[in-house]
Amino acid sequence: MTDFPITIFHNPACGTSRNVVGIVRAAGYKPTVVEYLKAGWTREQLVELLAAMALRPRDILREKGTPAAELGLLDPSVQDEDILLQMVAHPMLVNRPIVATPLGVKLARPSGAVLDLLDRRPESFTK
């Protein structure tokens, strides 16, 4: 573990997610990269991340390329707990990348948003 631990919940098929990993590494960090589509989520893990971001499950619900519509999750009446349970069952429903550092936790979209979570910046980075 380093003095400035960074965890990136990452989907390698996502350009934004790849850019975030690249930015963090270009700044000289060795992040813990969690491929959440393989590792999955726990309800508790999502609750903790959401609390740290001051967001609700709907705020990080990915609609594009997921079964969100088929599962009825786009209906505004769907409760947070139901969305959470579906996110655990279908990890792809969580938008990415989520980055956790000592400076906070955030959904790093666009990828440059990760810079707010770093205590140093890369000298250069090209997407």
Tab-separated table of C-alpha atoms in Angstrom:
chain	number	residue	atom	x	y	z
A	1	MET	CA	0.000	0.000	0.000
A	2	THR	CA	1.219	3.500	-0.776
A	3	ASP	CA	0.783	6.730	1.136
A	4	PHE	CA	-1.785	7.739	-1.489
A	5	PRO	CA	-3.802	4.608	-2.328
A	6	ILE	CA	-5.986	4.753	-5.409
A	7	THR	CA	-8.631	2.232	-6.406
A	8	ILE	CA	-10.206	2.384	-9.835
A	9	PHE	CA	-13.341	0.332	-10.519
A	10	HIS	CA	-12.614	-0.229	-14.178
A	11	ASN	CA	-14.068	-1.668	-17.357
A	12	PRO	CA	-11.237	-2.214	-19.866
A	13	ALA	CA	-13.722	-2.068	-22.770
A	14	CYS	CA	-14.605	1.544	-21.883
A	15	GLY	CA	-12.503	4.349	-23.372
A	16	THR	CA	-13.230	6.725	-20.489
A	17	SER	CA	-12.201	4.079	-17.998
A	18	ARG	CA	-8.983	3.335	-19.912
A	19	ASN	CA	-8.196	7.065	-20.021
A	20	VAL	CA	-8.638	7.366	-16.253
A	21	VAL	CA	-6.248	4.475	-15.626
A	22	GLY	CA	-3.799	6.100	-18.049
A	23	ILE	CA	-4.028	9.514	-16.365
A	24	VAL	CA	-3.469	8.014	-12.916
A	25	ARG	CA	-0.475	5.993	-14.097
A	26	ALA	CA	0.943	8.984	-16.019
A	27	ALA	CA	0.853	10.915	-12.735
A	28	GLY	CA	3.154	8.274	-11.263
A	29	TYR	CA	0.673	6.227	-9.249
A	30	LYS	CA	0.244	2.465	-9.152
A	31	PRO	CA	-3.498	2.152	-8.654
A	32	THR	CA	-5.397	-0.912	-7.610
A	33	VAL	CA	-7.499	-1.636	-10.675
A	34	VAL	CA	-10.640	-3.648	-10.038
A	35	GLU	CA	-12.304	-5.056	-13.140
A	36	TYR	CA	-15.762	-4.972	-11.620
A	37	LEU	CA	-17.413	-6.897	-14.433
A	38	LYS	CA	-15.259	-9.887	-13.380
A	39	ALA	CA	-15.113	-9.201	-9.629
A	40	GLY	CA	-18.736	-8.136	-9.257
A	41	TRP	CA	-20.146	-5.890	-6.560
A	42	THR	CA	-21.511	-6.433	-3.102
A	43	ARG	CA	-24.435	-4.424	-1.839
A	44	GLU	CA	-22.301	-3.113	1.041
A	45	GLN	CA	-19.525	-2.041	-1.308
A	46	LEU	CA	-21.942	-0.058	-3.472
A	47	VAL	CA	-23.612	1.513	-0.423
A	48	GLU	CA	-20.207	2.672	0.863
A	49	LEU	CA	-19.136	4.100	-2.504
A	50	LEU	CA	-22.474	5.866	-2.978
A	51	ALA	CA	-22.291	7.369	0.528
A	52	ALA	CA	-18.760	8.613	-0.151
A	53	MET	CA	-19.967	10.250	-3.389
A	54	ALA	CA	-23.203	11.536	-1.818
A	55	LEU	CA	-25.117	9.884	-4.670
A	56	ARG	CA	-28.067	7.551	-5.031
A	57	PRO	CA	-28.000	4.309	-7.042
A	58	ARG	CA	-29.937	5.950	-9.891
A	59	ASP	CA	-27.132	8.533	-10.187
A	60	ILE	CA	-24.627	5.847	-11.212
A	61	LEU	CA	-27.026	3.631	-13.165
A	62	ARG	CA	-25.698	2.947	-16.638
A	63	GLU	CA	-28.472	2.728	-19.194
A	64	LYS	CA	-26.603	2.366	-22.491
A	65	GLY	CA	-25.598	-1.178	-23.359
A	66	THR	CA	-27.193	-2.670	-20.241
A	67	PRO	CA	-30.447	-4.431	-19.354
A	68	ALA	CA	-31.621	-1.395	-17.310
A	69	ALA	CA	-34.703	-0.809	-19.474
A	70	GLU	CA	-35.610	-4.501	-19.689
A	71	LEU	CA	-35.361	-4.763	-15.894
A	72	GLY	CA	-37.710	-1.788	-15.485
A	73	LEU	CA	-35.054	0.296	-13.721
A	74	LEU	CA	-35.669	3.435	-15.782
A	75	ASP	CA	-39.072	3.961	-14.172
A	76	PRO	CA	-38.667	6.827	-11.659
A	77	SER	CA	-40.738	4.910	-9.103
A	78	VAL	CA	-38.142	2.123	-8.757
A	79	GLN	CA	-36.686	2.191	-5.256
A	80	ASP	CA	-32.961	2.587	-4.516
A	81	GLU	CA	-32.791	-0.849	-2.901
A	82	ASP	CA	-34.184	-2.491	-6.038
A	83	ILE	CA	-31.591	-0.736	-8.200
A	84	LEU	CA	-28.816	-1.788	-5.802
A	85	LEU	CA	-29.901	-5.414	-5.897
A	86	GLN	CA	-29.954	-5.381	-9.699
A	87	MET	CA	-26.485	-3.765	-9.759
A	88	VAL	CA	-25.184	-6.647	-7.654
A	89	ALA	CA	-26.866	-9.163	-9.976
A	90	HIS	CA	-25.791	-7.292	-13.150
A	91	PRO	CA	-22.480	-5.430	-12.511
A	92	MET	CA	-22.661	-3.765	-15.935
A	93	LEU	CA	-25.475	-1.567	-14.582
A	94	VAL	CA	-22.917	0.498	-12.650
A	95	ASN	CA	-21.465	3.399	-14.600
A	96	ARG	CA	-17.695	3.670	-14.713
A	97	PRO	CA	-15.034	4.358	-13.773
A	98	ILE	CA	-15.445	4.981	-10.066
A	99	VAL	CA	-12.226	6.205	-8.453
A	100	ALA	CA	-11.448	6.238	-4.731
A	101	THR	CA	-8.466	8.146	-3.301
A	102	PRO	CA	-7.713	9.854	0.020
A	103	LEU	CA	-9.189	13.022	-1.552
A	104	GLY	CA	-12.571	11.424	-2.193
A	105	VAL	CA	-14.604	9.120	-4.382
A	106	LYS	CA	-16.238	10.008	-7.666
A	107	LEU	CA	-17.599	8.731	-10.916
A	108	ALA	CA	-14.800	10.001	-13.162
A	109	ARG	CA	-16.814	11.017	-16.206
A	110	PRO	CA	-15.381	12.733	-18.156
A	111	SER	CA	-11.956	11.213	-17.557
A	112	GLY	CA	-10.400	14.570	-16.596
A	113	ALA	CA	-12.593	14.566	-13.478
A	114	VAL	CA	-10.083	12.175	-11.905
A	115	LEU	CA	-7.600	15.046	-11.585
A	116	ASP	CA	-9.641	16.427	-8.656
A	117	LEU	CA	-8.868	13.208	-6.769
A	118	LEU	CA	-5.083	13.278	-7.229
A	119	ASP	CA	-2.492	15.116	-5.173
A	120	ARG	CA	-0.261	15.448	-8.228
A	121	ARG	CA	-0.950	15.679	-11.926
A	122	PRO	CA	0.680	13.978	-14.886
A	123	GLU	CA	3.256	16.072	-16.735
A	124	SER	CA	1.480	15.111	-19.923
A	125	PHE	CA	-1.205	12.742	-21.054
A	126	THR	CA	-2.757	12.085	-24.450
A	127	LYS	CA	-6.078	10.282	-24.785
